[in-house]
Amino acid sequence: MSHLHIQSKLPEVGTTIFTVMSALAAEFKAVNLGQGFPDYPMSAELTALVTEAMNKGYNQYSPMPGWMPLREAIAEKIAFLYNAAVNPETEITITPGGTYAIYTALTTVLRPGDEVIVFEPGYDSYIPNIIVNGAIPVRIDLLFPDYRIDWEKVRAAITPKTRMIMLNSPHNPTGAVLREEDIQQLRNLVQNTNIIIVSDEVYEHIVFDNVKHQSILRYPDLAQRSFVCFSFGKVYHCTGWKLGYCIAPAAFTSEFRKVHQFNCFSCHTPSQVALATFLRNKESYLSLGSFLQQKRDYFLQLMKSTRFTMLDSKGSYFICAQYDRISDESDKEFAIRITKEFGVAVIPVSAFYQDATDNKVVRFCFGKKEETLALAAERLSRI
Ligand code: PMP
Ligand code: GLN
């Protein structure tokens, strides 16, 4: 026991809801549709490539910005998908996951007192990342229930201190996606300002109903003021690998690397060597949207036998639902109770609001085997 006191930099923060709900799911042997991770196997070809890399001796530090052939493969992919020229030498950095890429981008830019516009509900790491850097989150609610951005609210929130806007499309937890009109609004808002954008695009391939993913990288005027963050965990069903990357203009990237090199320095080498080969197989990522769309549609069909009101999901592997026809408990109480009593773990969406706004909505992860989804829906139909 130490007699020394540390004044918390994050006094409002406890253990993340994902950890809490996964622990509860394990304790009560519940079907876990809470934390976002697939329960089906990843590609055996990709794991074989990692083994091959290890057997060939690729087991030492890779270069600080990342394994060059992987950065080159990423640049080719970005040119193919988004018609954007990204320099692998100066504009791509491999990171230990998307969360780390976002944290590093924020830490690279933010100074005490800077304001950051952030939408809620939003991925739970953003606001603590802002606060730990001494900056101020300026929270804007997405419009319930379709979770669109109200650009007039954004315009009204901009002040001379606004340093950054954080975007996430496809969106966790709601499955909303940015449309071309949103991008136009964003362009109008930020032109002639020094606002920097951090765009979390970890679900870039998981977009449904023939909608196009609006990567910031498609728009040179926006890309030149952005850090765009990605995660291999989402693309290749390997969330435990914690590997991702950040794309940003050379001047931003050189500052980003100053922070990165004294934090983790470099990432797991064998998986980078393997991904450099695997990424060239376009089908490996182009098939992801239809693969998960089928799961969304299957889950939606199953959920018709329940009393949940399903909201729309246009992307990601999440879908939200209202439960007001079932209960008037708070979403947290409801999520905990159905995990314990009915054996299905979900995430209460209030966890994605700093002030715990409760619209009586829970999030399901449908990136699961069909049998898992069927078992969960059968249990949910009894509530
Ligand atoms: N952003 C969002 C919106 C996510 O859902 C996730 C997945 N947890 C991440 C970032 C982080 O991905 P990673 O696991 O690669 O850190
Ligand atoms: N991204 C995942 C989710 O939203 C889990 C991330 C985590 O556990 N930190 O469920």
Tab-separated table of C-alpha atoms and ligand atoms in Angstrom:
chain	number	residue	atom	x	y	z
A	1	MET	CA	0.000	0.000	0.000
A	2	SER	CA	1.540	3.321	-1.035
A	3	HIS	CA	1.160	6.463	1.060
A	4	LEU	CA	1.671	8.554	-2.082
A	5	HIS	CA	-1.334	10.043	-3.776
A	6	ILE	CA	-1.802	10.366	-7.514
A	7	GLN	CA	-4.330	12.956	-8.550
A	8	SER	CA	-6.339	11.197	-11.240
A	9	LYS	CA	-6.050	12.604	-14.739
A	10	LEU	CA	-9.257	10.754	-15.574
A	11	PRO	CA	-11.417	11.031	-12.455
A	12	GLU	CA	-14.649	10.289	-14.339
A	13	VAL	CA	-13.349	7.076	-15.896
A	14	GLY	CA	-13.846	3.513	-14.641
A	15	THR	CA	-13.293	0.185	-16.383
A	16	THR	CA	-14.645	0.174	-19.960
A	17	ILE	CA	-18.146	-1.130	-20.538
A	18	PHE	CA	-16.733	-3.736	-22.959
A	19	THR	CA	-14.613	-5.277	-20.235
A	20	VAL	CA	-17.463	-5.111	-17.731
A	21	MET	CA	-20.019	-6.756	-20.038
A	22	SER	CA	-17.622	-9.432	-21.344
A	23	ALA	CA	-16.744	-10.393	-17.759
A	24	LEU	CA	-20.444	-10.593	-16.898
A	25	ALA	CA	-21.108	-12.657	-20.041
A	26	ALA	CA	-18.379	-15.116	-19.003
A	27	GLU	CA	-19.643	-15.291	-15.414
A	28	PHE	CA	-23.236	-16.012	-16.467
A	29	LYS	CA	-22.298	-18.100	-19.539
A	30	ALA	CA	-24.248	-15.656	-21.690
A	31	VAL	CA	-24.069	-15.377	-25.469
A	32	ASN	CA	-21.802	-12.372	-25.894
A	33	LEU	CA	-23.265	-9.895	-28.398
A	34	GLY	CA	-21.711	-7.097	-26.335
A	35	GLN	CA	-18.026	-6.459	-27.009
A	36	GLY	CA	-17.291	-6.169	-30.719
A	37	PHE	CA	-15.229	-9.139	-31.843
A	38	PRO	CA	-15.984	-12.045	-34.186
A	39	ASP	CA	-16.449	-15.580	-32.852
A	40	TYR	CA	-15.638	-17.224	-36.192
A	41	PRO	CA	-12.108	-18.133	-37.281
A	42	MET	CA	-9.856	-15.799	-39.213
A	43	SER	CA	-8.211	-16.779	-42.501
A	44	ALA	CA	-5.982	-19.849	-42.172
A	45	GLU	CA	-3.957	-18.544	-45.115
A	46	LEU	CA	-3.126	-15.400	-43.150
A	47	THR	CA	-2.151	-17.249	-39.967
A	48	ALA	CA	0.031	-19.555	-42.125
A	49	LEU	CA	1.775	-16.497	-43.562
A	50	VAL	CA	2.561	-15.273	-40.014
A	51	THR	CA	3.989	-18.680	-39.089
A	52	GLU	CA	6.030	-18.659	-42.279
A	53	ALA	CA	7.378	-15.197	-41.441
A	54	MET	CA	8.396	-16.355	-37.960
A	55	ASN	CA	10.026	-19.508	-39.356
A	56	LYS	CA	11.942	-17.421	-41.864
A	57	GLY	CA	13.354	-15.351	-38.990
A	58	TYR	CA	11.332	-12.133	-39.177
A	59	ASN	CA	11.348	-11.872	-35.404
A	60	GLN	CA	13.256	-8.690	-34.610
A	61	TYR	CA	12.173	-5.062	-34.460
A	62	SER	CA	10.654	-3.753	-37.625
A	63	PRO	CA	11.446	-0.174	-38.646
A	64	MET	CA	9.809	2.432	-36.393
A	65	PRO	CA	7.240	3.622	-39.027
A	66	GLY	CA	6.372	0.039	-39.987
A	67	TRP	CA	7.460	-2.741	-42.364
A	68	MET	CA	8.005	-1.003	-45.708
A	69	PRO	CA	6.402	-3.653	-47.972
A	70	LEU	CA	3.271	-3.400	-45.820
A	71	ARG	CA	3.225	0.380	-46.106
A	72	GLU	CA	3.623	-0.001	-49.879
A	73	ALA	CA	0.733	-2.468	-50.027
A	74	ILE	CA	-1.418	-0.031	-48.025
A	75	ALA	CA	-0.555	2.822	-50.405
A	76	GLU	CA	-1.611	0.645	-53.371
A	77	LYS	CA	-4.844	-0.248	-51.634
A	78	ILE	CA	-5.630	3.414	-50.879
A	79	ALA	CA	-4.937	4.367	-54.505
A	80	PHE	CA	-7.228	1.567	-55.699
A	81	LEU	CA	-10.069	2.241	-53.236
A	82	TYR	CA	-10.031	5.986	-52.781
A	83	ASN	CA	-8.090	7.212	-55.795
A	84	ALA	CA	-5.642	8.947	-53.454
A	85	ALA	CA	-1.862	9.121	-53.702
A	86	VAL	CA	-0.340	8.399	-50.288
A	87	ASN	CA	3.431	8.259	-49.856
A	88	PRO	CA	4.365	5.085	-47.916
A	89	GLU	CA	7.681	6.597	-46.839
A	90	THR	CA	6.321	9.766	-45.270
A	91	GLU	CA	2.562	9.441	-44.803
A	92	ILE	CA	1.806	5.967	-43.409
A	93	THR	CA	2.691	4.718	-39.923
A	94	ILE	CA	1.886	1.211	-38.695
A	95	THR	CA	0.504	1.232	-35.140
A	96	PRO	CA	-0.476	-1.312	-32.497
A	97	GLY	CA	-4.177	-0.965	-33.332
A	98	GLY	CA	-6.618	1.737	-34.291
A	99	THR	CA	-7.166	2.963	-30.728
A	100	TYR	CA	-3.448	3.681	-30.413
A	101	ALA	CA	-3.416	5.488	-33.762
A	102	ILE	CA	-6.234	7.761	-32.553
A	103	TYR	CA	-4.591	8.378	-29.176
A	104	THR	CA	-1.285	9.208	-30.852
A	105	ALA	CA	-2.923	11.610	-33.329
A	106	LEU	CA	-4.636	13.454	-30.471
A	107	THR	CA	-1.491	13.563	-28.358
A	108	THR	CA	0.502	14.854	-31.334
A	109	VAL	CA	-1.808	17.830	-31.823
A	110	LEU	CA	-3.634	18.801	-28.646
A	111	ARG	CA	-2.526	21.342	-26.079
A	112	PRO	CA	-4.254	22.307	-22.844
A	113	GLY	CA	-7.361	24.375	-23.504
A	114	ASP	CA	-7.831	23.272	-27.128
A	115	GLU	CA	-11.414	22.377	-27.982
A	116	VAL	CA	-12.282	19.170	-29.791
A	117	ILE	CA	-15.681	18.586	-31.358
A	118	VAL	CA	-16.794	15.058	-30.713
A	119	PHE	CA	-20.119	13.386	-31.506
A	120	GLU	CA	-22.148	11.307	-29.095
A	121	PRO	CA	-22.847	8.481	-28.822
A	122	GLY	CA	-19.200	7.881	-29.681
A	123	TYR	CA	-16.496	5.285	-29.246
A	124	ASP	CA	-15.522	5.342	-25.605
A	125	SER	CA	-11.819	6.119	-25.945
A	126	TYR	CA	-12.194	9.518	-27.628
A	127	ILE	CA	-13.175	11.742	-24.698
A	128	PRO	CA	-10.636	10.288	-22.220
A	129	ASN	CA	-7.974	10.737	-24.937
A	130	ILE	CA	-8.951	14.403	-25.229
A	131	ILE	CA	-9.057	14.993	-21.468
A	132	VAL	CA	-5.765	13.272	-20.690
A	133	ASN	CA	-4.152	15.761	-23.082
A	134	GLY	CA	-5.646	18.701	-21.164
A	135	ALA	CA	-7.991	19.555	-24.037
A	136	ILE	CA	-11.740	20.141	-23.820
A	137	PRO	CA	-14.324	17.873	-25.423
A	138	VAL	CA	-17.173	19.810	-27.030
A	139	ARG	CA	-19.894	17.188	-27.272
A	140	ILE	CA	-22.589	17.231	-29.927
A	141	ASP	CA	-25.426	14.719	-29.885
A	142	LEU	CA	-26.138	12.844	-33.083
A	143	LEU	CA	-29.813	13.149	-34.051
A	144	PHE	CA	-31.806	10.294	-32.541
A	145	PRO	CA	-32.876	7.782	-33.845
A	146	ASP	CA	-30.962	7.820	-37.144
A	147	TYR	CA	-27.842	9.290	-35.563
A	148	ARG	CA	-27.095	11.861	-38.267
A	149	ILE	CA	-24.880	14.875	-37.688
A	150	ASP	CA	-26.696	18.193	-37.271
A	151	TRP	CA	-24.235	20.431	-39.093
A	152	GLU	CA	-25.888	23.606	-37.798
A	153	LYS	CA	-24.997	22.465	-34.275
A	154	VAL	CA	-21.429	21.898	-35.411
A	155	ARG	CA	-21.266	25.352	-36.965
A	156	ALA	CA	-22.557	26.865	-33.728
A	157	ALA	CA	-20.001	24.944	-31.638
A	158	ILE	CA	-16.947	26.191	-33.516
A	159	THR	CA	-14.921	28.834	-31.649
A	160	PRO	CA	-11.426	30.272	-32.137
A	161	LYS	CA	-10.220	27.504	-29.784
A	162	THR	CA	-11.600	24.637	-31.918
A	163	ARG	CA	-8.546	22.591	-32.852
A	164	MET	CA	-10.065	19.356	-34.005
A	165	ILE	CA	-13.183	17.527	-35.170
A	166	MET	CA	-13.367	13.767	-34.600
A	167	LEU	CA	-15.302	11.659	-37.082
A	168	ASN	CA	-16.165	7.973	-37.165
A	169	SER	CA	-17.809	6.327	-40.164
A	170	PRO	CA	-19.065	3.610	-40.270
A	171	HIS	CA	-20.026	4.480	-36.761
A	172	ASN	CA	-19.671	2.573	-33.522
A	173	PRO	CA	-22.097	2.065	-31.759
A	174	THR	CA	-24.889	2.990	-34.187
A	175	GLY	CA	-23.917	1.704	-37.638
A	176	ALA	CA	-24.599	5.153	-39.157
A	177	VAL	CA	-22.454	6.168	-42.131
A	178	LEU	CA	-21.475	9.588	-43.434
A	179	ARG	CA	-23.046	10.559	-46.759
A	180	GLU	CA	-21.654	12.774	-49.483
A	181	GLU	CA	-23.808	15.680	-48.201
A	182	ASP	CA	-22.089	15.359	-44.819
A	183	ILE	CA	-18.706	15.622	-46.460
A	184	GLN	CA	-19.823	18.754	-48.343
A	185	GLN	CA	-20.979	20.317	-45.088
A	186	LEU	CA	-17.682	19.438	-43.434
A	187	ARG	CA	-15.695	20.927	-46.312
A	188	ASN	CA	-17.625	24.185	-46.103
A	189	LEU	CA	-17.161	24.360	-42.358
A	190	VAL	CA	-13.436	23.772	-42.140
A	191	GLN	CA	-12.186	25.657	-45.164
A	192	ASN	CA	-10.181	28.718	-44.120
A	193	THR	CA	-9.834	27.373	-40.557
A	194	ASN	CA	-6.918	25.597	-38.880
A	195	ILE	CA	-9.167	22.748	-37.711
A	196	ILE	CA	-7.624	19.291	-37.896
A	197	ILE	CA	-9.730	16.194	-38.515
A	198	VAL	CA	-9.207	12.807	-36.932
A	199	SER	CA	-11.197	10.282	-38.926
A	200	ASP	CA	-11.722	6.850	-37.411
A	201	GLU	CA	-12.354	4.543	-40.374
A	202	VAL	CA	-11.689	1.165	-38.786
A	203	TYR	CA	-14.941	-0.207	-40.311
A	204	GLU	CA	-14.147	1.151	-43.803
A	205	HIS	CA	-15.075	-2.107	-45.581
A	206	ILE	CA	-18.184	-2.891	-43.587
A	207	VAL	CA	-20.724	-0.781	-45.465
A	208	PHE	CA	-24.104	-2.136	-46.587
A	209	ASP	CA	-26.793	-1.651	-49.229
A	210	ASN	CA	-24.360	-0.475	-51.943
A	211	VAL	CA	-23.530	2.705	-50.060
A	212	LYS	CA	-20.022	4.052	-50.697
A	213	HIS	CA	-17.643	4.502	-47.763
A	214	GLN	CA	-16.887	8.217	-47.573
A	215	SER	CA	-13.225	8.031	-46.679
A	216	ILE	CA	-11.701	11.393	-45.903
A	217	LEU	CA	-8.849	10.243	-48.159
A	218	ARG	CA	-11.136	10.644	-51.211
A	219	TYR	CA	-11.110	14.427	-50.664
A	220	PRO	CA	-7.649	16.026	-51.029
A	221	ASP	CA	-8.723	19.283	-49.372
A	222	LEU	CA	-9.816	17.328	-46.277
A	223	ALA	CA	-6.992	14.758	-46.377
A	224	GLN	CA	-4.405	17.542	-46.144
A	225	ARG	CA	-5.782	18.436	-42.683
A	226	SER	CA	-6.481	14.897	-41.406
A	227	PHE	CA	-5.178	11.913	-39.509
A	228	VAL	CA	-7.074	8.879	-40.843
A	229	CYS	CA	-6.972	5.792	-38.618
A	230	PHE	CA	-7.486	2.130	-39.562
A	231	SER	CA	-7.361	-1.310	-37.912
A	232	PHE	CA	-6.428	-4.706	-39.366
A	233	GLY	CA	-8.312	-6.322	-36.487
A	234	LYS	CA	-11.626	-5.306	-38.052
A	235	VAL	CA	-10.707	-6.262	-41.600
A	236	TYR	CA	-9.214	-9.689	-40.988
A	237	HIS	CA	-11.202	-10.896	-37.944
A	238	CYS	CA	-8.162	-10.680	-35.670
A	239	THR	CA	-8.964	-8.040	-33.056
A	240	GLY	CA	-6.391	-9.645	-30.744
A	241	TRP	CA	-3.543	-8.796	-33.095
A	242	LYS	CA	-3.873	-5.082	-32.272
A	243	LEU	CA	-2.431	-3.833	-35.516
A	244	GLY	CA	-3.517	-0.776	-37.462
A	245	TYR	CA	-2.172	2.323	-39.174
A	246	CYS	CA	-2.475	6.070	-39.463
A	247	ILE	CA	-2.367	8.023	-42.720
A	248	ALA	CA	-1.590	11.731	-42.505
A	249	PRO	CA	0.263	14.386	-44.526
A	250	ALA	CA	4.068	14.197	-44.218
A	251	ALA	CA	4.374	17.155	-41.833
A	252	PHE	CA	1.724	15.650	-39.520
A	253	THR	CA	3.224	12.176	-39.809
A	254	SER	CA	6.683	13.333	-38.778
A	255	GLU	CA	5.220	14.802	-35.556
A	256	PHE	CA	3.045	11.700	-35.047
A	257	ARG	CA	6.158	9.517	-35.275
A	258	LYS	CA	7.947	11.597	-32.630
A	259	VAL	CA	5.226	10.585	-30.173
A	260	HIS	CA	4.951	7.021	-31.474
A	261	GLN	CA	8.682	6.249	-31.368
A	262	PHE	CA	8.870	6.861	-27.623
A	263	ASN	CA	5.712	4.950	-26.863
A	264	CYS	CA	5.749	1.561	-28.570
A	265	PHE	CA	8.479	2.352	-31.165
A	266	SER	CA	7.487	-0.430	-33.590
A	267	CYS	CA	4.861	-3.158	-34.009
A	268	HIS	CA	4.797	-6.958	-34.158
A	269	THR	CA	6.984	-7.861	-37.136
A	270	PRO	CA	5.721	-11.284	-38.333
A	271	SER	CA	2.140	-10.096	-38.744
A	272	GLN	CA	3.302	-7.072	-40.727
A	273	VAL	CA	5.347	-9.319	-43.038
A	274	ALA	CA	2.312	-11.589	-43.526
A	275	LEU	CA	-0.113	-8.720	-44.139
A	276	ALA	CA	2.211	-7.206	-46.757
A	277	THR	CA	1.486	-10.295	-48.878
A	278	PHE	CA	-2.109	-10.879	-47.863
A	279	LEU	CA	-3.273	-7.316	-48.500
A	280	ARG	CA	-2.587	-7.685	-52.205
A	281	ASN	CA	-5.514	-10.100	-52.389
A	282	LYS	CA	-8.289	-7.550	-52.976
A	283	GLU	CA	-11.055	-10.091	-52.423
A	284	SER	CA	-9.835	-10.462	-48.835
A	285	TYR	CA	-11.266	-7.052	-47.979
A	286	LEU	CA	-13.757	-6.400	-50.779
A	287	SER	CA	-15.885	-9.367	-49.651
A	288	LEU	CA	-16.247	-8.098	-46.087
A	289	GLY	CA	-19.254	-5.810	-46.656
A	290	SER	CA	-21.477	-8.494	-48.188
A	291	PHE	CA	-20.289	-11.081	-45.637
A	292	LEU	CA	-21.460	-8.882	-42.763
A	293	GLN	CA	-24.536	-7.585	-44.579
A	294	GLN	CA	-25.766	-11.177	-44.710
A	295	LYS	CA	-25.237	-11.445	-40.976
A	296	ARG	CA	-27.067	-8.163	-40.348
A	297	ASP	CA	-30.021	-9.328	-42.439
A	298	TYR	CA	-30.053	-12.745	-40.792
A	299	PHE	CA	-30.046	-11.139	-37.339
A	300	LEU	CA	-32.781	-8.658	-38.311
A	301	GLN	CA	-34.954	-11.528	-39.523
A	302	LEU	CA	-34.429	-13.420	-36.255
A	303	MET	CA	-35.131	-10.352	-34.141
A	304	LYS	CA	-38.638	-10.061	-35.621
A	305	SER	CA	-39.687	-12.656	-33.072
A	306	THR	CA	-38.691	-10.346	-30.195
A	307	ARG	CA	-40.178	-7.142	-28.758
A	308	PHE	CA	-37.092	-5.054	-29.557
A	309	THR	CA	-37.476	-2.198	-32.073
A	310	MET	CA	-34.471	-2.472	-34.336
A	311	LEU	CA	-32.817	0.748	-35.538
A	312	ASP	CA	-31.038	1.072	-38.864
A	313	SER	CA	-27.458	-0.159	-39.378
A	314	LYS	CA	-25.762	0.918	-42.593
A	315	GLY	CA	-22.280	-0.234	-41.647
A	316	SER	CA	-19.930	-1.653	-38.957
A	317	TYR	CA	-20.875	-4.904	-37.220
A	318	PHE	CA	-23.196	-3.214	-34.752
A	319	ILE	CA	-26.906	-2.610	-34.671
A	320	CYS	CA	-28.881	-0.802	-31.996
A	321	ALA	CA	-32.363	-1.511	-30.703
A	322	GLN	CA	-34.899	0.193	-28.478
A	323	TYR	CA	-36.414	-1.893	-25.711
A	324	ASP	CA	-39.113	0.522	-24.525
A	325	ARG	CA	-41.843	-2.010	-25.363
A	326	ILE	CA	-40.194	-4.395	-22.881
A	327	SER	CA	-39.078	-2.354	-19.898
A	328	ASP	CA	-38.569	1.126	-18.501
A	329	GLU	CA	-35.359	0.219	-16.670
A	330	SER	CA	-32.232	2.250	-17.416
A	331	ASP	CA	-30.271	0.772	-20.309
A	332	LYS	CA	-27.471	-0.298	-17.966
A	333	GLU	CA	-29.839	-2.074	-15.586
A	334	PHE	CA	-31.590	-3.686	-18.529
A	335	ALA	CA	-28.308	-4.866	-20.125
A	336	ILE	CA	-27.085	-6.361	-16.855
A	337	ARG	CA	-30.429	-8.019	-16.119
A	338	ILE	CA	-30.804	-9.669	-19.524
A	339	THR	CA	-27.233	-10.916	-19.349
A	340	LYS	CA	-27.908	-12.539	-15.983
A	341	GLU	CA	-31.499	-13.699	-16.465
A	342	PHE	CA	-31.742	-14.425	-20.181
A	343	GLY	CA	-28.120	-15.178	-21.056
A	344	VAL	CA	-27.451	-12.549	-23.738
A	345	ALA	CA	-24.885	-9.798	-23.185
A	346	VAL	CA	-25.369	-6.436	-24.936
A	347	ILE	CA	-23.904	-2.950	-24.489
A	348	PRO	CA	-26.024	-0.105	-23.053
A	349	VAL	CA	-25.669	2.853	-25.416
A	350	SER	CA	-25.566	5.357	-22.518
A	351	ALA	CA	-21.964	4.161	-22.060
A	352	PHE	CA	-21.131	6.065	-25.254
A	353	TYR	CA	-22.280	9.404	-23.796
A	354	GLN	CA	-20.242	11.288	-21.252
A	355	ASP	CA	-23.415	12.338	-19.426
A	356	ALA	CA	-24.900	8.816	-19.751
A	357	THR	CA	-27.840	9.959	-21.933
A	358	ASP	CA	-30.276	7.069	-21.854
A	359	ASN	CA	-32.580	6.681	-24.867
A	360	LYS	CA	-33.370	3.101	-23.817
A	361	VAL	CA	-31.196	1.683	-26.537
A	362	VAL	CA	-28.771	-1.239	-26.460
A	363	ARG	CA	-26.127	-2.283	-28.981
A	364	PHE	CA	-25.758	-5.758	-30.444
A	365	CYS	CA	-22.651	-7.025	-32.250
A	366	PHE	CA	-23.796	-9.249	-35.126
A	367	GLY	CA	-20.265	-10.143	-36.264
A	368	LYS	CA	-20.879	-13.666	-34.965
A	369	LYS	CA	-21.554	-17.184	-36.289
A	370	GLU	CA	-25.136	-17.813	-37.435
A	371	GLU	CA	-25.639	-20.332	-34.653
A	372	THR	CA	-24.569	-17.729	-32.072
A	373	LEU	CA	-27.014	-15.195	-33.485
A	374	ALA	CA	-29.808	-17.792	-33.589
A	375	LEU	CA	-29.218	-18.832	-29.975
A	376	ALA	CA	-29.156	-15.193	-28.838
A	377	ALA	CA	-32.369	-14.327	-30.713
A	378	GLU	CA	-34.138	-17.379	-29.341
A	379	ARG	CA	-33.260	-16.238	-25.803
A	380	LEU	CA	-34.181	-12.613	-26.563
A	381	SER	CA	-37.589	-13.679	-27.849
A	382	ARG	CA	-38.433	-14.890	-24.322
A	383	ILE	CA	-37.998	-11.442	-22.774
B	1	PMP	N1	-12.472	2.778	-33.345
B	1	PMP	C1	-13.649	2.156	-33.252
B	1	PMP	C2	-14.879	2.920	-33.590
B	1	PMP	C3	-13.707	0.823	-32.857
B	1	PMP	O1	-14.887	0.219	-32.743
B	1	PMP	C4	-12.519	0.150	-32.579
B	1	PMP	C5	-12.579	-1.294	-32.195
B	1	PMP	N2	-12.527	-1.496	-30.856
B	1	PMP	C6	-11.316	0.834	-32.671
B	1	PMP	C7	-11.328	2.158	-33.061
B	1	PMP	C8	-9.996	0.258	-32.324
B	1	PMP	O2	-9.494	-0.755	-33.011
B	1	PMP	P1	-8.228	-1.553	-32.452
B	1	PMP	O3	-8.775	-2.772	-31.808
B	1	PMP	O4	-7.427	-1.836	-33.675
B	1	PMP	O5	-7.510	-0.681	-31.487
B	2	GLN	N1	-14.454	-1.951	-30.508
B	2	GLN	C1	-15.031	-2.945	-29.704
B	2	GLN	C2	-16.415	-2.535	-29.309
B	2	GLN	O1	-16.832	-1.430	-29.522
B	2	GLN	C3	-14.257	-3.353	-28.476
B	2	GLN	C4	-13.140	-2.513	-28.062
B	2	GLN	C5	-12.636	-2.775	-26.701
B	2	GLN	O2	-12.962	-3.782	-26.071
B	2	GLN	N2	-11.853	-1.875	-26.240
B	2	GLN	O3	-17.110	-3.358	-28.783
